[in-house]
Amino acid sequence: MSFWDFVGSRRQQLLMDTYQHASAVFQCMVVAAVIGIGIGMLTYRNERAGRLAIATTVTIMTIPSYALLGLLIPALGLGVPPTVTALVLYALLPIVRNAIVGLRGVDPSLVDAARGIGMSRAAQIARVELPVAWPTILTGIRVATQMLMGIAAIAAFASGPGLGNEIFAGISSLGSANSLNQVLAGTLGIVVLALLFDAALVLIGRLTTSRGIRA
Amino acid sequence: MTAGPGTEEAQPVTSALQSAPMPRKVTAKKLIVTPIVIVLALIGTYVWISNVSLDPIEKNSLSGALVRQALWQHIRLTAYSTFFVLVIAIPLGIALTRGGVRKASPVATAIANLGQSIPSIGLLALLTFWLGIGPRTALVGMVAYAVLPVLSNTMSGLRGIDPQLVDAARGIGMSGFGVLTKVELPLAVPLILAGVRNALVLNVGTGTLAGFVSGGGLGTLITNGIVTQRTRVLIVGSVLAVALALFVDWLASLAELQLTPRGLEES
């Protein structure tokens, strides 16, 4: 069976896996972005706290994803809980790091000016600092999304959702007629999803970057 | 990538390929804390496993010989793949920043970026259809996966050099080769080393997937644990893999400290 015949005959299953993969990555991404930007906002003004936040997230990144899943399974069981936890944890480093660097990179005279015209601290963050740091933060989100695509594939072995299931089904039936097609469909599906997500994030960047700092 | 509450010079992550942080001062605290944490975790796991009664399946999976074999396979996979990564990526990175070949570097970067979006498990699985199963396939996949960060770090390290320095070196009569070995490469060392460290950590990580293509390694313990639903096997495999990753990263941070040219420290 050729690859395209295979894709045609398994369309339903593949679409389901693709949708679940995309949805898992997207939701974890949103959660990680909220947590990561939150950690960034809480720590960027303090040298030590910022360092600690980055060092912690760097350590998480150093841990092999399959091993982290292995450690999460005894606590959380199989399936969605360990998958989501692992994805969110791995997404934190690029987001936290870029949030801290982005927020620290905001020209202090801008913040001064904002305070000068009577903005409250919250307004300074919401209307000056975050918008200026946003392109850097978004870059972190792009890097994290790229990474999550691959980690989500591994999580399928812990009964996680998504296209990784096609890859593992192919591996466990090596030699059978459709094993190559399955692996190929899973892998290419993830590559396509990764490219689509990246393009979407670039577009979001264009639309949400404050006009004053657009290149 | 570093472990423990060390000093971390923050810089933004701009691409998946350049996520390696700039080298930084490694404090005495970090040099000591990381190995202590690793050793404590290993001792804790060992004591725990020795004091619980294991069922036959667990005894089988956790026999000393098997665990040692998996660990040793993992270390070998990591060492070999990192060696090949360095041999391929550094010369290639140098070549792509030289003369006429330089025009090809945007293409190389684009390919590298696209390659990075291939999931590691998919890459390993696809390779089995070409190379069959076994450690060799795992090795090829690991090398292919880790070449990208080292390559791009080498290239951006060489490109980021102040052109005036290269001009000055030329001006005092150095040959192109002299400029490369005496000026450009030493200046690029911090970024290249960051790439190497990144590659090592990536390789330990991809190595945990080698088991899926019968390549051995600590991933086999984790997989065994999941498949046979034996939590203890799962935990031993995972703890060993985590400890190895943190240890390798720690070793690499020592190497960074040793190999960074004196003139570049504290910059």
Short mmCIF file of C-alpha atoms in Angstrom, two decimals:
data_model
loop_
_atom_site.label_atom_id
_atom_site.label_comp_id
_atom_site.label_asym_id
_atom_site.label_seq_id
_atom_site.Cartn_x
_atom_site.Cartn_y
_atom_site.Cartn_z
CA MET A 1 0.00 0.00 0.00
CA SER A 2 1.44 3.34 -0.93
CA PHE A 3 1.78 6.08 1.66
CA TRP A 4 -1.08 8.15 0.25
CA ASP A 5 -3.37 5.12 0.03
CA PHE A 6 -2.56 4.46 3.66
CA VAL A 7 -3.32 8.05 4.65
CA GLY A 8 -6.59 7.88 2.69
CA SER A 9 -7.71 4.66 4.28
CA ARG A 10 -6.81 5.78 7.80
CA ARG A 11 -7.98 9.35 7.38
CA GLN A 12 -10.34 9.28 10.33
CA GLN A 13 -7.80 7.89 12.79
CA LEU A 14 -5.02 10.16 11.56
CA LEU A 15 -7.16 13.27 11.75
CA MET A 16 -8.16 12.31 15.27
CA ASP A 17 -4.51 11.83 16.31
CA THR A 18 -3.48 15.07 14.62
CA TYR A 19 -6.26 16.96 16.33
CA GLN A 20 -5.39 15.49 19.74
CA HIS A 21 -1.69 16.21 19.24
CA ALA A 22 -2.39 19.81 18.27
CA SER A 23 -4.87 20.29 21.06
CA ALA A 24 -2.56 18.82 23.73
CA VAL A 25 0.36 21.00 22.62
CA PHE A 26 -1.83 24.08 22.31
CA GLN A 27 -3.43 23.74 25.73
CA CYS A 28 -0.16 22.97 27.48
CA MET A 29 1.36 25.92 25.66
CA VAL A 30 -1.28 28.28 26.96
CA VAL A 31 -0.91 26.99 30.52
CA ALA A 32 2.89 27.18 30.31
CA ALA A 33 2.73 30.70 28.85
CA VAL A 34 0.54 31.92 31.70
CA ILE A 35 2.72 30.26 34.37
CA GLY A 36 5.98 31.19 32.64
CA ILE A 37 5.11 34.86 32.11
CA GLY A 38 3.82 34.94 35.69
CA ILE A 39 7.11 33.56 37.03
CA GLY A 40 8.96 36.02 34.82
CA MET A 41 6.96 38.98 36.14
CA LEU A 42 7.47 37.88 39.74
CA THR A 43 11.22 37.38 39.45
CA TYR A 44 12.63 39.79 36.88
CA ARG A 45 13.17 42.64 39.33
CA ASN A 46 15.17 40.51 41.72
CA GLU A 47 18.59 39.27 40.61
CA ARG A 48 18.57 36.18 42.84
CA ALA A 49 14.96 35.18 42.22
CA GLY A 50 15.47 35.49 38.47
CA ARG A 51 18.57 33.35 38.65
CA LEU A 52 16.80 30.73 40.71
CA ALA A 53 13.84 30.62 38.30
CA ILE A 54 16.12 30.16 35.31
CA ALA A 55 18.37 27.61 37.05
CA THR A 56 15.36 25.55 38.07
CA THR A 57 13.83 25.51 34.61
CA VAL A 58 17.23 24.76 33.07
CA THR A 59 17.52 21.72 35.33
CA ILE A 60 14.12 20.49 34.15
CA MET A 61 15.31 20.85 30.55
CA THR A 62 18.41 18.78 31.31
CA ILE A 63 16.28 15.82 32.38
CA PRO A 64 15.54 13.43 29.50
CA SER A 65 11.84 13.70 28.65
CA TYR A 66 11.31 9.94 28.70
CA ALA A 67 12.85 9.77 32.18
CA LEU A 68 10.71 12.63 33.44
CA LEU A 69 7.63 10.80 32.16
CA GLY A 70 8.94 7.71 33.94
CA LEU A 71 9.08 9.64 37.19
CA LEU A 72 5.63 11.18 36.69
CA ILE A 73 3.84 7.92 35.91
CA PRO A 74 4.12 6.43 39.43
CA ALA A 75 2.61 9.62 40.85
CA LEU A 76 0.04 10.47 38.19
CA GLY A 77 -0.70 7.21 36.40
CA LEU A 78 -0.70 6.77 32.64
CA GLY A 79 -2.32 8.90 29.96
CA VAL A 80 -3.18 12.56 29.97
CA PRO A 81 -2.01 13.71 33.47
CA PRO A 82 1.72 12.85 33.09
CA THR A 83 1.66 14.06 29.47
CA VAL A 84 0.27 17.47 30.35
CA THR A 85 2.56 17.87 33.36
CA ALA A 86 5.66 16.99 31.36
CA LEU A 87 4.72 19.25 28.44
CA VAL A 88 4.06 22.24 30.69
CA LEU A 89 7.30 21.71 32.64
CA TYR A 90 9.44 21.52 29.50
CA ALA A 91 7.80 24.58 27.99
CA LEU A 92 8.71 26.71 31.00
CA LEU A 93 12.43 27.25 30.37
CA PRO A 94 12.27 29.17 27.09
CA ILE A 95 9.26 31.16 28.25
CA VAL A 96 10.57 32.05 31.72
CA ARG A 97 14.02 32.88 30.39
CA ASN A 98 12.70 35.06 27.59
CA ALA A 99 10.15 36.73 29.85
CA ILE A 100 12.88 37.68 32.34
CA VAL A 101 15.32 38.80 29.67
CA GLY A 102 12.60 40.68 27.80
CA LEU A 103 11.26 42.46 30.88
CA ARG A 104 14.77 43.32 32.07
CA GLY A 105 15.59 44.68 28.64
CA VAL A 106 12.89 47.33 28.80
CA ASP A 107 14.51 50.76 28.72
CA PRO A 108 14.24 52.11 32.31
CA SER A 109 13.56 55.60 30.98
CA LEU A 110 10.35 54.27 29.42
CA VAL A 111 9.18 52.95 32.79
CA ASP A 112 10.24 56.21 34.37
CA ALA A 113 8.23 58.16 31.84
CA ALA A 114 5.21 55.93 32.50
CA ARG A 115 5.52 56.58 36.21
CA GLY A 116 6.01 60.27 35.47
CA ILE A 117 2.68 60.54 33.71
CA GLY A 118 1.07 58.95 36.76
CA MET A 119 0.67 55.29 35.78
CA SER A 120 0.21 52.84 38.62
CA ARG A 121 2.68 49.93 38.94
CA ALA A 122 0.12 47.56 37.42
CA ALA A 123 -0.46 49.89 34.50
CA GLN A 124 3.29 50.23 33.96
CA ILE A 125 3.59 46.46 33.65
CA ALA A 126 0.45 45.95 31.58
CA ARG A 127 0.79 48.93 29.24
CA VAL A 128 4.52 49.51 28.97
CA GLU A 129 6.74 46.66 30.11
CA LEU A 130 4.81 43.63 28.86
CA PRO A 131 4.10 45.11 25.40
CA VAL A 132 7.77 46.02 24.95
CA ALA A 133 8.93 42.59 26.12
CA TRP A 134 6.24 40.73 24.15
CA PRO A 135 8.24 39.95 20.98
CA THR A 136 10.98 38.33 23.10
CA ILE A 137 8.42 36.38 25.11
CA LEU A 138 6.71 35.22 21.94
CA THR A 139 10.02 33.92 20.61
CA GLY A 140 10.28 31.83 23.77
CA ILE A 141 6.80 30.49 23.16
CA ARG A 142 7.76 29.54 19.59
CA VAL A 143 10.83 27.64 20.76
CA ALA A 144 8.79 25.90 23.45
CA THR A 145 6.04 24.90 21.00
CA GLN A 146 8.57 23.37 18.65
CA MET A 147 9.99 21.33 21.51
CA LEU A 148 6.61 20.21 22.83
CA MET A 149 5.68 18.71 19.45
CA GLY A 150 8.45 16.13 19.82
CA ILE A 151 7.97 15.50 23.54
CA ALA A 152 4.25 14.93 23.01
CA ALA A 153 5.21 12.18 20.55
CA ILE A 154 7.24 10.41 23.24
CA ALA A 155 4.43 10.80 25.76
CA ALA A 156 2.28 8.58 23.56
CA PHE A 157 4.18 5.62 24.99
CA ALA A 158 2.76 6.53 28.38
CA SER A 159 -0.68 6.27 26.77
CA GLY A 160 -0.69 9.97 25.98
CA PRO A 161 -2.79 11.30 23.10
CA GLY A 162 -1.65 12.24 19.62
CA LEU A 163 0.44 11.30 16.62
CA GLY A 164 3.09 9.57 18.70
CA ASN A 165 0.65 6.65 18.84
CA GLU A 166 1.08 6.14 15.09
CA ILE A 167 4.87 6.11 15.49
CA PHE A 168 4.80 3.60 18.35
CA ALA A 169 2.24 1.43 16.57
CA GLY A 170 4.64 1.36 13.61
CA ILE A 171 7.61 0.49 15.82
CA SER A 172 5.79 -2.34 17.57
CA SER A 173 4.72 -3.89 14.26
CA LEU A 174 8.06 -3.57 12.47
CA GLY A 175 8.07 -5.72 9.35
CA SER A 176 4.33 -5.63 8.83
CA ALA A 177 2.99 -4.06 5.66
CA ASN A 178 1.97 -0.74 7.12
CA SER A 179 4.61 -0.13 9.77
CA LEU A 180 6.62 2.30 7.61
CA ASN A 181 3.46 4.14 6.59
CA GLN A 182 2.40 4.49 10.19
CA VAL A 183 5.75 5.85 11.36
CA LEU A 184 5.92 8.16 8.35
CA ALA A 185 2.39 9.45 8.85
CA GLY A 186 3.03 10.14 12.54
CA THR A 187 6.38 11.84 11.94
CA LEU A 188 5.31 13.93 8.95
CA GLY A 189 2.12 14.87 10.75
CA ILE A 190 4.15 16.26 13.64
CA VAL A 191 6.50 18.14 11.30
CA VAL A 192 3.55 19.72 9.50
CA LEU A 193 1.87 20.62 12.80
CA ALA A 194 5.12 22.14 14.06
CA LEU A 195 5.44 24.29 10.95
CA LEU A 196 1.78 25.36 11.09
CA PHE A 197 2.01 26.29 14.77
CA ASP A 198 5.18 28.26 14.12
CA ALA A 199 3.57 30.14 11.23
CA ALA A 200 0.53 30.87 13.39
CA LEU A 201 2.74 32.21 16.19
CA VAL A 202 4.63 34.43 13.75
CA LEU A 203 1.30 35.78 12.54
CA ILE A 204 0.12 36.33 16.11
CA GLY A 205 3.37 38.18 16.70
CA ARG A 206 2.68 40.48 13.76
CA LEU A 207 -0.84 41.19 14.95
CA THR A 208 -0.11 41.65 18.63
CA THR A 209 3.19 43.51 18.60
CA SER A 210 2.64 47.08 19.66
CA ARG A 211 2.86 49.37 16.64
CA GLY A 212 5.52 51.58 18.17
CA ILE A 213 8.11 48.78 18.41
CA ARG A 214 7.33 46.96 15.20
CA ALA A 215 10.46 46.54 13.13
CA MET B 1 22.22 23.91 30.27
CA THR B 2 23.12 23.66 33.86
CA ALA B 3 21.92 22.07 37.03
CA GLY B 4 21.43 23.40 40.46
CA PRO B 5 21.21 26.99 41.58
CA GLY B 6 24.31 28.13 39.73
CA THR B 7 25.08 31.49 38.29
CA GLU B 8 23.12 31.83 35.11
CA GLU B 9 23.86 34.56 32.64
CA ALA B 10 20.41 35.07 31.17
CA GLN B 11 20.04 35.65 27.48
CA PRO B 12 16.96 35.23 25.38
CA VAL B 13 16.32 31.99 23.58
CA THR B 14 15.99 32.95 19.95
CA SER B 15 15.71 29.61 18.24
CA ALA B 16 15.56 25.99 19.17
CA LEU B 17 19.02 25.68 17.73
CA GLN B 18 20.55 28.37 19.88
CA SER B 19 18.95 27.57 23.19
CA ALA B 20 22.33 26.93 24.77
CA PRO B 21 23.08 29.63 27.29
CA MET B 22 26.27 31.59 27.11
CA PRO B 23 28.98 30.12 29.31
CA ARG B 24 29.03 31.57 32.74
CA LYS B 25 31.04 31.55 35.86
CA VAL B 26 30.61 28.26 37.61
CA THR B 27 30.46 28.91 41.30
CA ALA B 28 32.02 26.63 43.87
CA LYS B 29 28.55 26.09 45.29
CA LYS B 30 27.31 24.67 42.05
CA LEU B 31 30.37 22.52 41.51
CA ILE B 32 29.72 20.80 44.82
CA VAL B 33 25.94 20.86 45.09
CA THR B 34 25.15 19.08 41.82
CA PRO B 35 27.24 15.93 42.48
CA ILE B 36 25.98 15.77 46.06
CA VAL B 37 22.37 15.86 44.88
CA ILE B 38 23.09 13.17 42.28
CA VAL B 39 24.87 10.89 44.76
CA LEU B 40 22.13 11.30 47.38
CA ALA B 41 19.44 10.46 44.83
CA LEU B 42 21.34 7.36 43.71
CA ILE B 43 22.02 6.18 47.27
CA GLY B 44 18.41 6.83 48.23
CA THR B 45 17.12 4.80 45.31
CA TYR B 46 19.58 1.99 46.00
CA VAL B 47 18.71 1.76 49.68
CA TRP B 48 15.00 1.85 48.88
CA ILE B 49 15.23 -0.91 46.26
CA SER B 50 17.40 -3.09 48.54
CA ASN B 51 14.87 -2.83 51.35
CA VAL B 52 11.65 -3.67 49.54
CA SER B 53 10.74 -7.19 48.54
CA LEU B 54 10.69 -7.44 44.78
CA ASP B 55 8.48 -9.82 42.84
CA PRO B 56 10.14 -12.13 40.28
CA ILE B 57 9.60 -9.77 37.33
CA GLU B 58 11.13 -6.87 39.23
CA LYS B 59 14.05 -9.03 40.40
CA ASN B 60 14.66 -10.01 36.82
CA SER B 61 14.54 -6.47 35.44
CA LEU B 62 16.59 -5.00 38.25
CA SER B 63 19.36 -7.59 38.49
CA GLY B 64 22.67 -5.83 38.98
CA ALA B 65 24.09 -7.14 35.72
CA LEU B 66 21.14 -5.88 33.65
CA VAL B 67 21.10 -2.44 35.22
CA ARG B 68 24.85 -2.08 34.85
CA GLN B 69 24.61 -3.17 31.22
CA ALA B 70 21.88 -0.64 30.46
CA LEU B 71 23.84 2.14 32.14
CA TRP B 72 27.04 1.21 30.35
CA GLN B 73 25.23 1.04 26.98
CA HIS B 74 23.80 4.46 27.64
CA ILE B 75 27.17 5.96 28.50
CA ARG B 76 28.72 4.41 25.40
CA LEU B 77 25.92 5.65 23.13
CA THR B 78 26.30 9.16 24.57
CA ALA B 79 30.09 9.19 24.28
CA TYR B 80 30.20 7.83 20.72
CA SER B 81 27.42 10.04 19.44
CA THR B 82 28.96 13.15 20.99
CA PHE B 83 32.32 12.27 19.45
CA PHE B 84 30.80 11.94 15.98
CA VAL B 85 28.77 15.10 16.46
CA LEU B 86 31.94 17.08 17.21
CA VAL B 87 33.87 15.56 14.32
CA ILE B 88 31.06 16.40 11.91
CA ALA B 89 29.62 19.65 13.19
CA ILE B 90 32.67 21.76 14.07
CA PRO B 91 34.54 21.37 10.75
CA LEU B 92 31.25 21.81 8.89
CA GLY B 93 30.49 24.94 10.87
CA ILE B 94 33.94 26.32 10.07
CA ALA B 95 33.55 25.46 6.39
CA LEU B 96 30.16 27.13 6.17
CA THR B 97 31.59 30.42 7.45
CA ARG B 98 34.52 30.45 4.99
CA GLY B 99 34.73 32.25 1.64
CA GLY B 100 32.52 31.01 -1.15
CA VAL B 101 30.79 28.33 0.88
CA ARG B 102 29.38 31.07 3.09
CA LYS B 103 26.58 31.55 0.56
CA ALA B 104 25.35 28.07 1.41
CA SER B 105 24.98 28.84 5.10
CA PRO B 106 21.42 30.25 4.97
CA VAL B 107 20.41 27.02 3.24
CA ALA B 108 22.18 24.99 5.92
CA THR B 109 20.45 26.99 8.65
CA ALA B 110 17.06 26.49 7.01
CA ILE B 111 17.64 22.73 6.70
CA ALA B 112 18.84 22.61 10.30
CA ASN B 113 15.74 24.44 11.50
CA LEU B 114 13.45 22.18 9.55
CA GLY B 115 15.35 19.12 10.78
CA GLN B 116 14.84 20.26 14.34
CA SER B 117 11.07 19.97 13.94
CA ILE B 118 11.33 16.23 13.24
CA PRO B 119 10.46 14.45 16.49
CA SER B 120 13.41 12.41 17.78
CA ILE B 121 11.35 9.25 18.23
CA GLY B 122 10.03 9.57 14.66
CA LEU B 123 13.55 10.00 13.33
CA LEU B 124 14.79 6.90 15.18
CA ALA B 125 11.80 4.87 14.00
CA LEU B 126 12.28 5.95 10.38
CA LEU B 127 15.97 5.05 10.52
CA THR B 128 15.12 1.47 11.43
CA PHE B 129 13.54 0.99 8.01
CA TRP B 130 16.81 1.99 6.44
CA LEU B 131 19.42 0.60 8.85
CA GLY B 132 17.51 -2.10 10.73
CA ILE B 133 17.31 -2.20 14.51
CA GLY B 134 20.23 -2.06 16.93
CA PRO B 135 22.68 0.30 18.61
CA ARG B 136 24.07 1.50 15.28
CA THR B 137 20.69 2.90 14.25
CA ALA B 138 20.28 4.60 17.61
CA LEU B 139 23.74 6.11 17.22
CA VAL B 140 22.99 7.48 13.75
CA GLY B 141 19.76 9.02 14.98
CA MET B 142 21.43 10.58 18.01
CA VAL B 143 24.22 12.05 15.90
CA ALA B 144 21.79 13.43 13.31
CA TYR B 145 19.76 15.02 16.05
CA ALA B 146 22.63 16.64 17.96
CA VAL B 147 24.68 17.83 14.98
CA LEU B 148 22.27 20.73 14.51
CA PRO B 149 22.83 22.66 17.76
CA VAL B 150 26.61 22.29 17.65
CA LEU B 151 26.68 23.31 13.99
CA SER B 152 24.59 26.39 14.51
CA ASN B 153 26.50 27.39 17.66
CA THR B 154 29.81 27.02 15.84
CA MET B 155 28.53 29.15 12.98
CA SER B 156 27.07 31.87 15.14
CA GLY B 157 30.20 31.82 17.31
CA LEU B 158 32.40 32.45 14.29
CA ARG B 159 30.03 34.98 12.78
CA GLY B 160 29.69 36.94 16.00
CA ILE B 161 33.37 37.83 16.05
CA ASP B 162 34.19 41.51 15.79
CA PRO B 163 35.39 41.96 12.17
CA GLN B 164 37.94 44.49 13.39
CA LEU B 165 39.77 41.73 15.26
CA VAL B 166 39.97 39.64 12.11
CA ASP B 167 41.13 42.72 10.19
CA ALA B 168 43.78 43.43 12.79
CA ALA B 169 45.03 39.85 12.62
CA ARG B 170 45.20 40.10 8.84
CA GLY B 171 46.93 43.46 9.19
CA ILE B 172 49.80 42.02 11.21
CA GLY B 173 50.30 39.50 8.42
CA MET B 174 48.52 36.35 9.63
CA SER B 175 47.45 33.85 7.01
CA GLY B 176 43.79 32.86 6.68
CA PHE B 177 44.56 29.66 8.56
CA GLY B 178 46.42 31.59 11.25
CA VAL B 179 43.48 33.94 11.70
CA LEU B 180 41.14 30.97 12.04
CA THR B 181 43.20 29.01 14.56
CA LYS B 182 44.71 31.87 16.55
CA VAL B 183 41.88 34.41 16.58
CA GLU B 184 38.51 33.17 15.34
CA LEU B 185 38.31 29.72 16.93
CA PRO B 186 39.54 30.83 20.37
CA LEU B 187 36.99 33.63 20.34
CA ALA B 188 34.24 31.21 19.30
CA VAL B 189 35.20 28.66 21.96
CA PRO B 190 32.55 29.71 24.51
CA LEU B 191 29.69 29.30 22.04
CA ILE B 192 31.12 26.09 20.60
CA LEU B 193 31.46 24.62 24.10
CA ALA B 194 27.90 25.65 24.93
CA GLY B 195 26.84 23.76 21.81
CA VAL B 196 28.84 20.71 22.85
CA ARG B 197 27.27 20.73 26.28
CA ASN B 198 23.86 21.05 24.70
CA ALA B 199 24.68 18.11 22.42
CA LEU B 200 25.78 15.94 25.34
CA VAL B 201 22.56 16.59 27.23
CA LEU B 202 20.49 16.04 24.08
CA ASN B 203 22.34 12.77 23.48
CA VAL B 204 21.63 11.44 26.97
CA GLY B 205 17.98 12.33 26.33
CA THR B 206 17.72 10.78 22.87
CA GLY B 207 19.65 7.82 24.27
CA THR B 208 16.69 6.98 26.49
CA LEU B 209 14.76 6.33 23.26
CA ALA B 210 17.42 3.96 21.89
CA GLY B 211 15.63 1.07 23.56
CA PHE B 212 12.74 1.45 21.12
CA VAL B 213 15.01 0.48 18.24
CA SER B 214 16.78 -2.26 20.27
CA GLY B 215 19.71 0.04 20.88
CA GLY B 216 19.86 -0.64 24.61
CA GLY B 217 20.39 2.00 27.23
CA LEU B 218 18.45 3.09 30.29
CA GLY B 219 15.29 3.58 28.23
CA THR B 220 14.89 -0.21 28.18
CA LEU B 221 14.43 -0.17 31.96
CA ILE B 222 11.82 2.60 31.72
CA THR B 223 10.02 0.80 28.89
CA ASN B 224 10.13 -2.49 30.82
CA GLY B 225 8.66 -0.75 33.82
CA ILE B 226 5.80 0.74 31.81
CA VAL B 227 5.04 -2.43 29.85
CA THR B 228 5.13 -4.79 32.85
CA GLN B 229 3.52 -2.17 35.11
CA ARG B 230 6.34 -2.38 37.61
CA THR B 231 6.70 1.07 39.13
CA ARG B 232 10.01 0.28 40.82
CA VAL B 233 11.67 -0.74 37.58
CA LEU B 234 10.34 2.44 36.02
CA ILE B 235 11.70 4.58 38.83
CA VAL B 236 15.15 2.97 38.85
CA GLY B 237 15.49 3.49 35.09
CA SER B 238 14.27 7.07 35.29
CA VAL B 239 16.41 8.03 38.28
CA LEU B 240 19.51 6.60 36.62
CA ALA B 241 18.76 8.46 33.38
CA VAL B 242 18.16 11.73 35.22
CA ALA B 243 21.33 11.26 37.29
CA LEU B 244 23.34 10.53 34.16
CA ALA B 245 21.99 13.62 32.39
CA LEU B 246 22.75 15.89 35.35
CA PHE B 247 26.20 14.33 35.79
CA VAL B 248 27.11 14.70 32.12
CA ASP B 249 25.92 18.30 32.19
CA TRP B 250 28.03 18.89 35.30
CA LEU B 251 31.10 17.39 33.62
CA ALA B 252 30.50 19.58 30.59
CA SER B 253 30.27 22.66 32.79
CA LEU B 254 33.67 21.76 34.25
CA ALA B 255 35.05 21.45 30.73
CA GLU B 256 33.63 24.85 29.86
CA LEU B 257 35.34 26.32 32.87
CA GLN B 258 38.68 24.73 31.94
CA LEU B 259 38.65 25.35 28.21
CA THR B 260 37.37 28.90 27.94
CA PRO B 261 40.33 31.07 26.89
CA ARG B 262 41.62 33.24 29.73
CA GLY B 263 41.05 36.49 27.91
CA LEU B 264 37.34 35.76 27.54
CA GLU B 265 36.56 35.06 31.17
CA GLU B 266 34.52 37.64 32.99
CA SER B 267 33.39 39.21 29.77
#
